[in-house]
Amino acid sequence: MIHFQNVTKDFDNQTALKDISFSVDKGQMVFLTGPSGSGKTTLLKLIYLAERPDNGEIIIDGYDTSQIKDSGIPLVRRSIGIVFQDFRLLENRTVFENISIALRIRGIGEKETKTRTYDVLKNVNLRHKADSYPKRLSGGEQQRVVIARAIVPEPVILLADEPTGNLDPDTAEGVMNTFKNVHAKGTTILIATHNRELYRNTGNKVLRLDSGNLIGEEFGR
Amino acid sequence: MIAPYALKLAVQSLLKEKWINLLSVMTIGAGLLIISVSFFALYNIDIATKKLPKKFSMNVYLDNNLQQDRLDSIMDAIRKNRAVLSVRYISKDEAMKELKSYLKNSDYILEGLEENPLPDSLEIKLRKDATGRETAQQLAREALKIKGVAEVDYGENFLTTLTAIKKGFNAIGLVFAVILSTGIIFVCYSTVKILFYRRTEEIETFKLLGATKGFIRTPFLIEGAFIGACGGLLSLAGCFSLYYTVLLRLSVTMPVFKAVLFPANLFLPLPVIGMLLGLAGATIALGRIRY
């Protein structure tokens, strides 16, 4: 589903990712770990085409990203759900609007948009907050809105960048349960985190990054 | 399904940024009003200049002592011309009588004349659609070729001045319209650009979620078109207000304004013109923004 082959990315002559190669199979849940500045976010950005590699080959859902023109990027992104580290919630729009926008962008009709948005709000226990604005929500609630927005279009791939950062253990567990439910439906998930508790004893693949190098591939034990 | 949502986004943005939009609408309205007033003036000048030639006639002066059959053949030859509406023979005596009546109390000027110096002449009226300088010139040239015609006076200076005035006003009107239309497009361009930059963060999020350029652009195009249309509507209201509150009142005290015509039908497309100019401004703005 996701295939990196000798991928390198530099920013102003500083190497962000160096000769990275790995694969994530369809339906797999993989964790990407490493200290801050190790290149986790850059790697995710390469997947959703916010950045292009300087060298190497990236294949997403069977498509070689080097062959995708700028006009084709929206179509690739529509198959990916993203949980951004900085949330990227629209402050002047309600929770409902923040989530439903992911469906509207895909041209889904009004009735279906409403049904699916309320369904996902129920799944993340935020049905009662549908008309609230993001600023009125706690950090955990905001995180769940971002997750709801990422999963509502039922993407093939789900990317999450530090989805439990700044969350208390109970809320983090709730977030992880949501991911597990999505994964159970067959979605390929890549979670970037430096929280070891998330992947400990899961048996899932863990990719370890350090200073832009992939220093290890193991399974969460 | 994108269109209704784009409309919703556009309406939300129009309401949220109401002051910028209101300012743009007023600026566009003022611009279109100036264009409309110029057009209104040009329209009335054109009507007035079209009415003038009705009073305009050509005078063909004849040789002295022409035989009746010669006179008839001259009149027939002139009548054959498509531009001629009527030909009236004015004998030298009749001409003198007309001159005396024109001079009224100043007819002492003519005292002492032993002989009537005025020639026999023909007064030619031209058709409404043939009062241009070129037509009159052509007819004068042809008349001069006829045996028995001494001189032709077709008010060359009058027609030349009239044509020049019309052309001048039309040119000024056109330049005015082009400059102000460009200004209106620029106002819409700037407004859409400002609105776009104020929503950069939102647009960036839309892009990351998979929005196409069409999805991002459509609300701004709607906004540009709406602002332009509102400006057009405002100028239309301005035109009607100016006519009914100013011109009609002025015509009571200044009868010259009674002759002014108000082509209401020609002003009705102003909102559509405004909408198209707004759309053009928005399209240029979105084409120049890198996103």
Short mmCIF file of C-alpha atoms in Angstrom, two decimals:
data_model
loop_
_atom_site.label_atom_id
_atom_site.label_comp_id
_atom_site.label_asym_id
_atom_site.label_seq_id
_atom_site.Cartn_x
_atom_site.Cartn_y
_atom_site.Cartn_z
CA MET A 1 0.00 0.00 0.00
CA ILE A 2 2.87 2.35 0.90
CA HIS A 3 6.29 1.68 -0.56
CA PHE A 4 9.42 3.81 -0.05
CA GLN A 5 12.56 2.94 -2.00
CA ASN A 6 15.81 4.83 -1.26
CA VAL A 7 13.94 8.05 -0.53
CA THR A 8 15.94 11.15 0.35
CA LYS A 9 14.62 14.59 1.24
CA ASP A 10 16.70 17.70 1.95
CA PHE A 11 15.64 21.10 3.24
CA ASP A 12 18.17 23.92 2.63
CA ASN A 13 21.05 21.46 2.35
CA GLN A 14 19.98 19.76 5.57
CA THR A 15 18.98 16.14 5.23
CA ALA A 16 15.50 15.46 6.61
CA LEU A 17 15.29 11.88 5.35
CA LYS A 18 18.19 9.83 4.07
CA ASP A 19 17.91 6.77 1.85
CA ILE A 20 14.69 5.51 3.43
CA SER A 21 13.23 2.19 2.26
CA PHE A 22 10.25 0.41 3.79
CA SER A 23 6.84 -1.00 2.93
CA VAL A 24 3.45 -0.96 4.59
CA ASP A 25 1.08 -3.67 3.39
CA LYS A 26 -2.61 -3.20 2.79
CA GLY A 27 -4.59 -3.33 6.04
CA GLN A 28 -1.48 -3.08 8.23
CA MET A 29 -1.18 -0.76 11.24
CA VAL A 30 2.37 0.56 11.45
CA PHE A 31 3.96 2.91 13.96
CA LEU A 32 6.61 5.41 13.04
CA THR A 33 8.68 6.43 16.01
CA GLY A 34 11.70 8.50 16.85
CA PRO A 35 12.68 11.66 18.72
CA SER A 36 11.50 15.12 17.72
CA GLY A 37 13.16 16.23 14.46
CA SER A 38 13.86 12.67 13.37
CA GLY A 39 11.82 13.12 10.16
CA LYS A 40 8.47 11.54 11.07
CA THR A 41 6.34 14.46 9.88
CA THR A 42 8.41 14.86 6.70
CA LEU A 43 7.87 11.18 5.91
CA LEU A 44 4.11 11.58 6.32
CA LYS A 45 4.16 14.73 4.16
CA LEU A 46 5.84 12.75 1.39
CA ILE A 47 2.97 10.27 1.51
CA TYR A 48 0.23 12.89 1.18
CA LEU A 49 2.32 14.79 -1.37
CA ALA A 50 2.76 18.00 0.63
CA GLU A 51 6.45 17.44 -0.18
CA ARG A 52 8.21 15.69 -3.04
CA PRO A 53 11.32 13.55 -2.56
CA ASP A 54 14.69 14.69 -3.91
CA ASN A 55 15.61 11.11 -4.69
CA GLY A 56 14.04 7.69 -4.57
CA GLU A 57 10.67 6.20 -5.37
CA ILE A 58 7.40 6.39 -3.46
CA ILE A 59 4.46 4.22 -4.43
CA ILE A 60 1.08 4.91 -2.82
CA ASP A 61 -1.84 2.55 -3.45
CA GLY A 62 -0.10 1.35 -6.62
CA TYR A 63 0.71 4.83 -7.98
CA ASP A 64 4.26 6.09 -8.46
CA THR A 65 4.04 9.58 -6.93
CA SER A 66 6.74 10.94 -9.25
CA GLN A 67 4.27 10.41 -12.12
CA ILE A 68 1.48 12.34 -10.38
CA LYS A 69 1.11 15.91 -11.62
CA ASP A 70 0.00 18.74 -9.32
CA SER A 71 -3.52 18.50 -10.73
CA GLY A 72 -3.66 14.85 -9.66
CA ILE A 73 -2.64 15.49 -6.05
CA PRO A 74 -6.23 16.12 -4.79
CA LEU A 75 -7.27 12.70 -6.07
CA VAL A 76 -4.43 10.98 -4.20
CA ARG A 77 -5.26 12.92 -1.03
CA ARG A 78 -8.89 11.82 -1.25
CA SER A 79 -7.78 8.25 -0.64
CA ILE A 80 -5.86 9.32 2.47
CA GLY A 81 -7.21 10.47 5.83
CA ILE A 82 -4.84 12.69 7.78
CA VAL A 83 -4.72 13.45 11.49
CA PHE A 84 -2.52 16.53 11.62
CA GLN A 85 -0.23 17.21 14.54
CA ASP A 86 -1.46 20.83 14.66
CA PHE A 87 -5.09 19.70 14.14
CA ARG A 88 -5.79 22.21 11.33
CA LEU A 89 -9.32 22.73 12.55
CA LEU A 90 -11.25 25.64 11.04
CA GLU A 91 -11.85 27.93 14.00
CA ASN A 92 -14.80 29.78 12.48
CA ARG A 93 -16.70 26.60 11.63
CA THR A 94 -18.61 24.25 13.88
CA VAL A 95 -17.53 20.70 14.68
CA PHE A 96 -20.13 19.43 12.21
CA GLU A 97 -18.80 21.69 9.46
CA ASN A 98 -15.19 20.77 10.23
CA ILE A 99 -15.95 17.10 9.75
CA SER A 100 -18.40 17.34 6.88
CA ILE A 101 -15.97 19.39 4.78
CA ALA A 102 -14.01 16.18 4.11
CA LEU A 103 -17.13 14.76 2.44
CA ARG A 104 -18.13 17.95 0.64
CA ILE A 105 -14.68 18.16 -0.94
CA ARG A 106 -15.33 14.71 -2.35
CA GLY A 107 -18.60 15.90 -3.84
CA ILE A 108 -20.81 13.78 -1.61
CA GLY A 109 -24.47 14.86 -1.45
CA GLU A 110 -26.03 16.84 1.37
CA LYS A 111 -28.16 14.02 2.78
CA GLU A 112 -25.35 11.44 2.84
CA THR A 113 -22.96 14.03 4.23
CA LYS A 114 -25.27 14.70 7.16
CA THR A 115 -25.85 11.01 7.89
CA ARG A 116 -22.17 10.07 7.73
CA THR A 117 -21.04 13.10 9.75
CA TYR A 118 -23.50 12.42 12.57
CA ASP A 119 -22.55 8.72 12.50
CA VAL A 120 -18.86 9.47 12.90
CA LEU A 121 -19.62 12.06 15.59
CA LYS A 122 -21.44 9.33 17.50
CA ASN A 123 -18.45 6.99 17.04
CA VAL A 124 -16.08 9.50 18.61
CA ASN A 125 -18.62 10.45 21.33
CA LEU A 126 -19.00 14.04 20.15
CA ARG A 127 -22.60 14.01 18.87
CA HIS A 128 -23.54 16.57 21.52
CA LYS A 129 -20.77 18.91 20.37
CA ALA A 130 -21.82 19.06 16.71
CA ASP A 131 -22.72 22.75 16.87
CA SER A 132 -19.78 23.81 19.04
CA TYR A 133 -16.77 25.70 17.75
CA PRO A 134 -13.30 24.14 18.14
CA LYS A 135 -12.17 26.78 20.64
CA ARG A 136 -14.89 25.65 23.04
CA LEU A 137 -13.56 22.08 23.04
CA SER A 138 -10.88 20.47 25.20
CA GLY A 139 -7.63 19.21 23.63
CA GLY A 140 -8.93 15.63 23.65
CA GLU A 141 -12.21 16.64 22.03
CA GLN A 142 -10.39 18.61 19.34
CA GLN A 143 -8.20 15.58 18.67
CA ARG A 144 -11.29 13.43 18.24
CA VAL A 145 -12.79 15.95 15.81
CA VAL A 146 -9.61 15.73 13.73
CA ILE A 147 -9.79 11.94 13.78
CA ALA A 148 -13.48 12.06 12.84
CA ARG A 149 -12.66 14.33 9.89
CA ALA A 150 -9.91 11.94 8.79
CA ILE A 151 -12.02 8.78 8.96
CA VAL A 152 -15.41 10.06 7.77
CA PRO A 153 -14.58 9.63 4.05
CA GLU A 154 -13.50 6.04 4.80
CA PRO A 155 -10.02 6.46 3.35
CA VAL A 156 -7.83 3.60 2.16
CA ILE A 157 -4.90 4.95 4.16
CA LEU A 158 -5.01 6.77 7.49
CA LEU A 159 -2.00 8.86 8.55
CA ALA A 160 -1.77 10.19 12.08
CA ASP A 161 0.92 12.58 13.27
CA GLU A 162 1.34 12.44 17.05
CA PRO A 163 -2.35 11.73 17.59
CA THR A 164 -1.99 11.40 21.36
CA GLY A 165 0.48 14.18 22.02
CA ASN A 166 -0.63 16.30 25.00
CA LEU A 167 -3.47 13.90 25.82
CA ASP A 168 -3.96 12.26 29.19
CA PRO A 169 -3.57 8.42 29.23
CA ASP A 170 -7.31 7.73 29.31
CA THR A 171 -8.06 10.01 26.37
CA ALA A 172 -5.07 8.59 24.50
CA GLU A 173 -6.47 5.13 25.02
CA GLY A 174 -9.81 6.24 23.64
CA VAL A 175 -8.10 7.67 20.56
CA MET A 176 -6.20 4.43 20.04
CA ASN A 177 -9.42 2.43 20.35
CA THR A 178 -10.88 4.55 17.54
CA PHE A 179 -7.85 3.73 15.39
CA LYS A 180 -8.23 0.04 16.19
CA ASN A 181 -11.86 0.14 15.09
CA VAL A 182 -10.92 1.82 11.82
CA HIS A 183 -8.10 -0.69 11.33
CA ALA A 184 -10.50 -3.54 11.92
CA LYS A 185 -12.43 -2.39 8.84
CA GLY A 186 -9.31 -2.92 6.70
CA THR A 187 -7.83 0.58 6.60
CA THR A 188 -4.05 0.83 6.36
CA ILE A 189 -2.81 3.00 9.21
CA LEU A 190 0.53 4.74 9.77
CA ILE A 191 0.89 6.47 13.12
CA ALA A 192 3.82 8.74 13.88
CA THR A 193 4.45 8.93 17.62
CA HIS A 194 7.15 9.11 20.23
CA ASN A 195 4.82 7.58 22.80
CA ARG A 196 6.05 4.00 23.26
CA GLU A 197 2.92 3.05 25.18
CA LEU A 198 0.92 3.25 21.99
CA TYR A 199 2.68 0.36 20.27
CA ARG A 200 3.94 -1.65 23.24
CA ASN A 201 2.54 -5.17 23.22
CA THR A 202 0.55 -4.55 20.05
CA GLY A 203 2.60 -6.78 17.75
CA ASN A 204 2.38 -4.10 15.08
CA LYS A 205 5.29 -3.09 12.88
CA VAL A 206 7.36 -0.19 14.25
CA LEU A 207 9.67 1.90 12.06
CA ARG A 208 12.33 3.71 14.05
CA LEU A 209 13.73 6.96 12.71
CA ASP A 210 16.66 8.98 13.98
CA SER A 211 18.11 12.11 12.35
CA GLY A 212 16.47 11.22 9.05
CA ASN A 213 17.75 7.65 9.01
CA LEU A 214 15.61 4.55 9.32
CA ILE A 215 17.52 2.83 12.07
CA GLY A 216 15.28 -0.11 12.71
CA GLU A 217 12.19 -2.06 11.86
CA GLU A 218 10.69 -4.16 14.61
CA PHE A 219 7.40 -5.35 16.03
CA GLY A 220 5.85 -3.78 19.11
CA ARG A 221 6.51 -5.92 22.14
CA MET B 1 -22.82 18.71 -5.42
CA ILE B 2 -19.93 21.15 -5.16
CA ALA B 3 -21.98 24.08 -6.52
CA PRO B 4 -24.52 24.39 -3.65
CA TYR B 5 -21.73 24.17 -1.09
CA ALA B 6 -19.62 26.69 -3.03
CA LEU B 7 -22.63 29.00 -2.97
CA LYS B 8 -22.94 28.48 0.78
CA LEU B 9 -19.23 29.26 1.29
CA ALA B 10 -19.57 32.36 -0.90
CA VAL B 11 -22.59 33.62 1.07
CA GLN B 12 -20.80 32.97 4.38
CA SER B 13 -17.75 34.89 3.15
CA LEU B 14 -19.87 37.75 1.78
CA LEU B 15 -21.55 38.14 5.16
CA LYS B 16 -18.37 37.71 7.16
CA GLU B 17 -16.43 40.27 5.12
CA LYS B 18 -19.43 42.58 4.67
CA TRP B 19 -17.54 45.86 5.02
CA ILE B 20 -14.92 45.07 2.37
CA ASN B 21 -17.66 43.79 0.10
CA LEU B 22 -19.90 46.79 0.71
CA LEU B 23 -17.03 49.14 -0.11
CA SER B 24 -16.33 47.22 -3.32
CA VAL B 25 -20.02 47.24 -4.28
CA MET B 26 -20.16 51.02 -3.75
CA THR B 27 -16.98 51.59 -5.77
CA ILE B 28 -18.23 49.41 -8.62
CA GLY B 29 -21.64 51.07 -8.41
CA ALA B 30 -20.05 54.52 -8.66
CA GLY B 31 -17.89 53.44 -11.62
CA LEU B 32 -20.82 51.95 -13.49
CA LEU B 33 -22.94 55.00 -12.68
CA ILE B 34 -20.32 57.29 -14.25
CA ILE B 35 -20.23 55.04 -17.35
CA SER B 36 -24.02 55.06 -17.47
CA VAL B 37 -24.25 58.84 -17.13
CA SER B 38 -21.65 59.22 -19.93
CA PHE B 39 -23.63 56.81 -22.07
CA PHE B 40 -26.82 58.70 -21.23
CA ALA B 41 -25.20 61.97 -22.35
CA LEU B 42 -23.84 60.37 -25.54
CA TYR B 43 -27.21 58.83 -26.29
CA ASN B 44 -28.92 62.20 -26.05
CA ILE B 45 -26.21 63.92 -28.09
CA ASP B 46 -26.65 61.25 -30.75
CA ILE B 47 -30.44 61.72 -30.76
CA ALA B 48 -30.03 65.49 -30.94
CA THR B 49 -27.57 65.30 -33.84
CA LYS B 50 -29.89 62.92 -35.66
CA LYS B 51 -32.73 65.43 -35.32
CA LEU B 52 -30.65 68.32 -36.66
CA PRO B 53 -30.38 67.12 -40.28
CA LYS B 54 -34.19 67.23 -40.56
CA LYS B 55 -33.80 70.99 -40.59
CA PHE B 56 -30.81 70.71 -42.84
CA SER B 57 -31.20 71.22 -46.61
CA MET B 58 -28.97 71.58 -49.66
CA ASN B 59 -29.27 74.56 -51.92
CA VAL B 60 -28.57 74.17 -55.65
CA TYR B 61 -28.14 77.55 -57.35
CA LEU B 62 -29.10 77.64 -61.00
CA ASP B 63 -27.93 79.61 -64.01
CA ASN B 64 -30.04 82.62 -64.88
CA ASN B 65 -32.93 82.41 -67.29
CA LEU B 66 -33.19 78.64 -67.62
CA GLN B 67 -35.91 77.26 -69.85
CA GLN B 68 -38.70 75.32 -68.10
CA ASP B 69 -37.74 72.03 -69.77
CA ARG B 70 -34.12 72.43 -68.65
CA LEU B 71 -35.32 73.18 -65.12
CA ASP B 72 -37.52 70.08 -65.16
CA SER B 73 -34.69 67.89 -66.34
CA ILE B 74 -32.40 69.22 -63.61
CA MET B 75 -35.05 68.52 -60.96
CA ASP B 76 -35.65 65.03 -62.38
CA ALA B 77 -31.93 64.27 -62.39
CA ILE B 78 -31.62 65.31 -58.75
CA ARG B 79 -34.77 63.45 -57.69
CA LYS B 80 -33.31 60.24 -59.12
CA ASN B 81 -30.68 60.22 -56.37
CA ARG B 82 -31.59 57.77 -53.61
CA ALA B 83 -30.59 60.20 -50.85
CA VAL B 84 -33.04 62.88 -51.96
CA LEU B 85 -36.32 63.21 -50.12
CA SER B 86 -37.74 66.28 -51.88
CA VAL B 87 -36.78 69.01 -54.32
CA ARG B 88 -38.41 72.44 -54.19
CA TYR B 89 -37.91 75.10 -56.81
CA ILE B 90 -37.39 78.60 -55.41
CA SER B 91 -37.51 81.34 -57.98
CA LYS B 92 -35.32 84.41 -57.54
CA ASP B 93 -38.46 86.45 -56.71
CA GLU B 94 -39.56 83.96 -54.12
CA ALA B 95 -36.05 83.94 -52.67
CA MET B 96 -36.12 87.73 -52.38
CA LYS B 97 -39.49 87.54 -50.65
CA GLU B 98 -38.11 84.99 -48.15
CA LEU B 99 -35.05 87.16 -47.57
CA LYS B 100 -37.19 90.19 -46.90
CA SER B 101 -39.34 88.27 -44.46
CA TYR B 102 -36.20 86.99 -42.75
CA LEU B 103 -34.74 90.48 -42.47
CA LYS B 104 -38.06 91.88 -41.19
CA ASN B 105 -37.36 95.43 -39.99
CA SER B 106 -33.86 95.41 -41.44
CA ASP B 107 -35.03 95.12 -45.04
CA TYR B 108 -33.72 98.64 -45.73
CA ILE B 109 -30.45 96.85 -46.48
CA LEU B 110 -32.00 95.76 -49.74
CA GLU B 111 -33.10 99.26 -50.70
CA GLY B 112 -31.31 100.70 -53.70
CA LEU B 113 -30.93 97.39 -55.46
CA GLU B 114 -32.00 97.92 -59.01
CA GLU B 115 -32.11 94.27 -59.88
CA ASN B 116 -32.76 91.10 -57.85
CA PRO B 117 -29.25 89.65 -57.36
CA LEU B 118 -30.49 86.31 -56.06
CA PRO B 119 -30.38 83.32 -58.39
CA ASP B 120 -33.11 80.75 -58.99
CA SER B 121 -32.43 77.77 -56.79
CA LEU B 122 -33.55 74.31 -55.71
CA GLU B 123 -33.96 73.37 -52.08
CA ILE B 124 -33.15 69.69 -51.56
CA LYS B 125 -34.19 67.82 -48.46
CA LEU B 126 -32.28 64.62 -47.74
CA ARG B 127 -33.61 61.37 -46.42
CA LYS B 128 -33.14 60.77 -42.64
CA ASP B 129 -30.64 57.99 -43.23
CA ALA B 130 -28.65 59.96 -45.80
CA THR B 131 -27.60 63.08 -43.97
CA GLY B 132 -23.95 62.15 -43.60
CA ARG B 133 -21.21 64.41 -44.88
CA GLU B 134 -20.09 61.88 -47.51
CA THR B 135 -23.61 61.54 -48.98
CA ALA B 136 -24.07 65.30 -49.17
CA GLN B 137 -20.63 65.69 -50.76
CA GLN B 138 -21.42 63.01 -53.37
CA LEU B 139 -24.78 64.55 -54.20
CA ALA B 140 -23.19 68.02 -54.54
CA ARG B 141 -20.55 66.65 -56.92
CA GLU B 142 -23.21 64.96 -59.07
CA ALA B 143 -25.44 68.08 -59.11
CA LEU B 144 -22.54 70.27 -60.20
CA LYS B 145 -22.08 68.06 -63.25
CA ILE B 146 -25.65 68.84 -64.45
CA LYS B 147 -25.86 71.51 -67.09
CA GLY B 148 -27.58 74.62 -65.72
CA VAL B 149 -26.35 74.15 -62.13
CA ALA B 150 -24.11 77.04 -61.09
CA GLU B 151 -23.27 76.28 -57.47
CA VAL B 152 -24.17 73.89 -54.68
CA ASP B 153 -24.21 74.79 -51.00
CA TYR B 154 -24.65 71.86 -48.67
CA GLY B 155 -23.42 73.34 -45.41
CA GLU B 156 -20.14 71.49 -45.53
CA ASN B 157 -18.79 73.16 -42.41
CA PHE B 158 -21.93 72.40 -40.48
CA LEU B 159 -21.85 68.72 -41.40
CA THR B 160 -18.12 68.42 -40.81
CA THR B 161 -18.47 69.97 -37.36
CA LEU B 162 -21.43 67.78 -36.54
CA THR B 163 -19.59 64.62 -37.59
CA ALA B 164 -16.49 65.68 -35.66
CA ILE B 165 -18.51 66.41 -32.53
CA LYS B 166 -20.22 63.03 -32.71
CA LYS B 167 -16.95 61.20 -33.30
CA GLY B 168 -15.26 63.15 -30.51
CA PHE B 169 -17.96 62.42 -27.98
CA ASN B 170 -18.05 58.74 -28.98
CA ALA B 171 -14.27 58.48 -28.61
CA ILE B 172 -14.32 60.17 -25.21
CA GLY B 173 -17.18 57.91 -24.15
CA LEU B 174 -15.33 54.81 -25.29
CA VAL B 175 -12.09 55.78 -23.52
CA PHE B 176 -14.09 56.60 -20.41
CA ALA B 177 -15.91 53.26 -20.52
CA VAL B 178 -12.68 51.30 -21.06
CA ILE B 179 -10.85 53.08 -18.22
CA LEU B 180 -13.72 52.70 -15.77
CA SER B 181 -14.40 49.09 -16.76
CA THR B 182 -10.73 48.31 -16.17
CA GLY B 183 -11.06 50.08 -12.82
CA ILE B 184 -14.08 47.98 -11.90
CA ILE B 185 -12.26 44.77 -12.87
CA PHE B 186 -9.34 45.91 -10.73
CA VAL B 187 -11.63 46.58 -7.75
CA CYS B 188 -13.07 43.04 -8.03
CA TYR B 189 -9.57 41.64 -8.57
CA SER B 190 -8.29 43.32 -5.39
CA THR B 191 -11.35 42.38 -3.35
CA VAL B 192 -11.14 38.71 -4.31
CA LYS B 193 -7.40 38.73 -3.65
CA ILE B 194 -7.94 40.20 -0.17
CA LEU B 195 -10.72 37.70 0.55
CA PHE B 196 -8.48 34.89 -0.66
CA TYR B 197 -5.54 35.89 1.50
CA ARG B 198 -7.80 36.26 4.53
CA ARG B 199 -8.79 32.63 4.07
CA THR B 200 -5.33 31.25 3.23
CA GLU B 201 -5.25 28.94 6.25
CA GLU B 202 -8.67 27.50 5.49
CA ILE B 203 -7.74 27.03 1.82
CA GLU B 204 -4.52 25.26 2.81
CA THR B 205 -6.56 22.86 4.96
CA PHE B 206 -9.02 22.28 2.12
CA LYS B 207 -6.10 21.44 -0.17
CA LEU B 208 -4.62 18.99 2.30
CA LEU B 209 -8.00 17.30 2.60
CA GLY B 210 -8.11 16.78 -1.17
CA ALA B 211 -9.92 19.86 -2.50
CA THR B 212 -9.45 20.56 -6.20
CA LYS B 213 -8.71 24.03 -7.56
CA GLY B 214 -12.28 24.14 -8.82
CA PHE B 215 -13.64 23.55 -5.31
CA ILE B 216 -11.42 26.32 -3.92
CA ARG B 217 -12.02 28.79 -6.76
CA THR B 218 -15.78 28.49 -7.23
CA PRO B 219 -16.84 30.40 -4.07
CA PHE B 220 -14.52 33.28 -5.01
CA LEU B 221 -15.90 33.40 -8.54
CA ILE B 222 -19.41 33.52 -7.11
CA GLU B 223 -18.35 36.28 -4.72
CA GLY B 224 -16.74 38.32 -7.52
CA ALA B 225 -19.81 37.93 -9.73
CA PHE B 226 -22.16 38.80 -6.86
CA ILE B 227 -20.20 41.90 -5.85
CA GLY B 228 -20.16 43.03 -9.51
CA ALA B 229 -23.88 42.38 -9.91
CA CYS B 230 -24.66 44.31 -6.73
CA GLY B 231 -22.54 47.20 -8.02
CA GLY B 232 -24.51 47.06 -11.26
CA LEU B 233 -27.78 47.07 -9.35
CA LEU B 234 -26.61 50.06 -7.32
CA SER B 235 -25.68 51.98 -10.49
CA LEU B 236 -29.05 51.09 -12.03
CA ALA B 237 -30.79 52.51 -8.96
CA GLY B 238 -28.51 55.55 -9.24
CA CYS B 239 -29.46 56.10 -12.90
CA PHE B 240 -33.20 55.96 -12.18
CA SER B 241 -32.81 58.18 -9.10
CA LEU B 242 -30.79 60.75 -11.05
CA TYR B 243 -33.36 60.87 -13.81
CA TYR B 244 -36.48 60.95 -11.70
CA THR B 245 -35.25 63.14 -8.87
CA VAL B 246 -32.87 65.50 -10.65
CA LEU B 247 -33.56 65.74 -14.40
CA LEU B 248 -37.35 65.67 -14.23
CA ARG B 249 -37.35 68.38 -11.55
CA LEU B 250 -34.85 70.46 -13.48
CA SER B 251 -37.00 70.23 -16.60
CA VAL B 252 -39.77 72.11 -14.77
CA THR B 253 -37.62 75.19 -14.41
CA MET B 254 -35.30 74.59 -17.38
CA PRO B 255 -37.35 73.46 -20.38
CA VAL B 256 -34.22 72.40 -22.30
CA PHE B 257 -34.14 69.27 -20.14
CA LYS B 258 -37.58 68.27 -21.41
CA ALA B 259 -35.91 67.15 -24.62
CA VAL B 260 -33.65 64.73 -22.70
CA LEU B 261 -34.56 61.08 -23.29
CA PHE B 262 -34.04 58.36 -20.68
CA PRO B 263 -33.43 54.98 -22.36
CA ALA B 264 -34.51 52.88 -19.36
CA ASN B 265 -34.34 49.62 -21.33
CA LEU B 266 -30.71 50.19 -22.21
CA PHE B 267 -29.78 50.55 -18.53
CA LEU B 268 -31.50 47.36 -17.39
CA PRO B 269 -28.51 45.07 -18.24
CA LEU B 270 -26.28 47.01 -15.79
CA PRO B 271 -26.38 44.26 -13.11
CA VAL B 272 -25.38 41.68 -15.75
CA ILE B 273 -22.54 43.95 -16.98
CA GLY B 274 -21.43 44.38 -13.36
CA MET B 275 -21.59 40.62 -12.81
CA LEU B 276 -19.44 39.94 -15.89
CA LEU B 277 -16.89 42.56 -14.85
CA GLY B 278 -16.83 41.09 -11.33
CA LEU B 279 -16.36 37.61 -12.72
CA ALA B 280 -13.53 38.85 -14.94
CA GLY B 281 -11.80 40.48 -11.94
CA ALA B 282 -12.19 37.34 -9.83
CA THR B 283 -10.92 35.10 -12.64
CA ILE B 284 -7.80 37.25 -13.14
CA ALA B 285 -7.17 37.37 -9.38
CA LEU B 286 -7.47 33.58 -8.99
CA GLY B 287 -5.29 33.03 -12.04
CA ARG B 288 -2.50 35.13 -10.56
CA ILE B 289 -2.58 33.66 -7.06
CA ARG B 290 -0.26 30.73 -6.46
CA TYR B 291 -1.93 28.10 -4.36
#
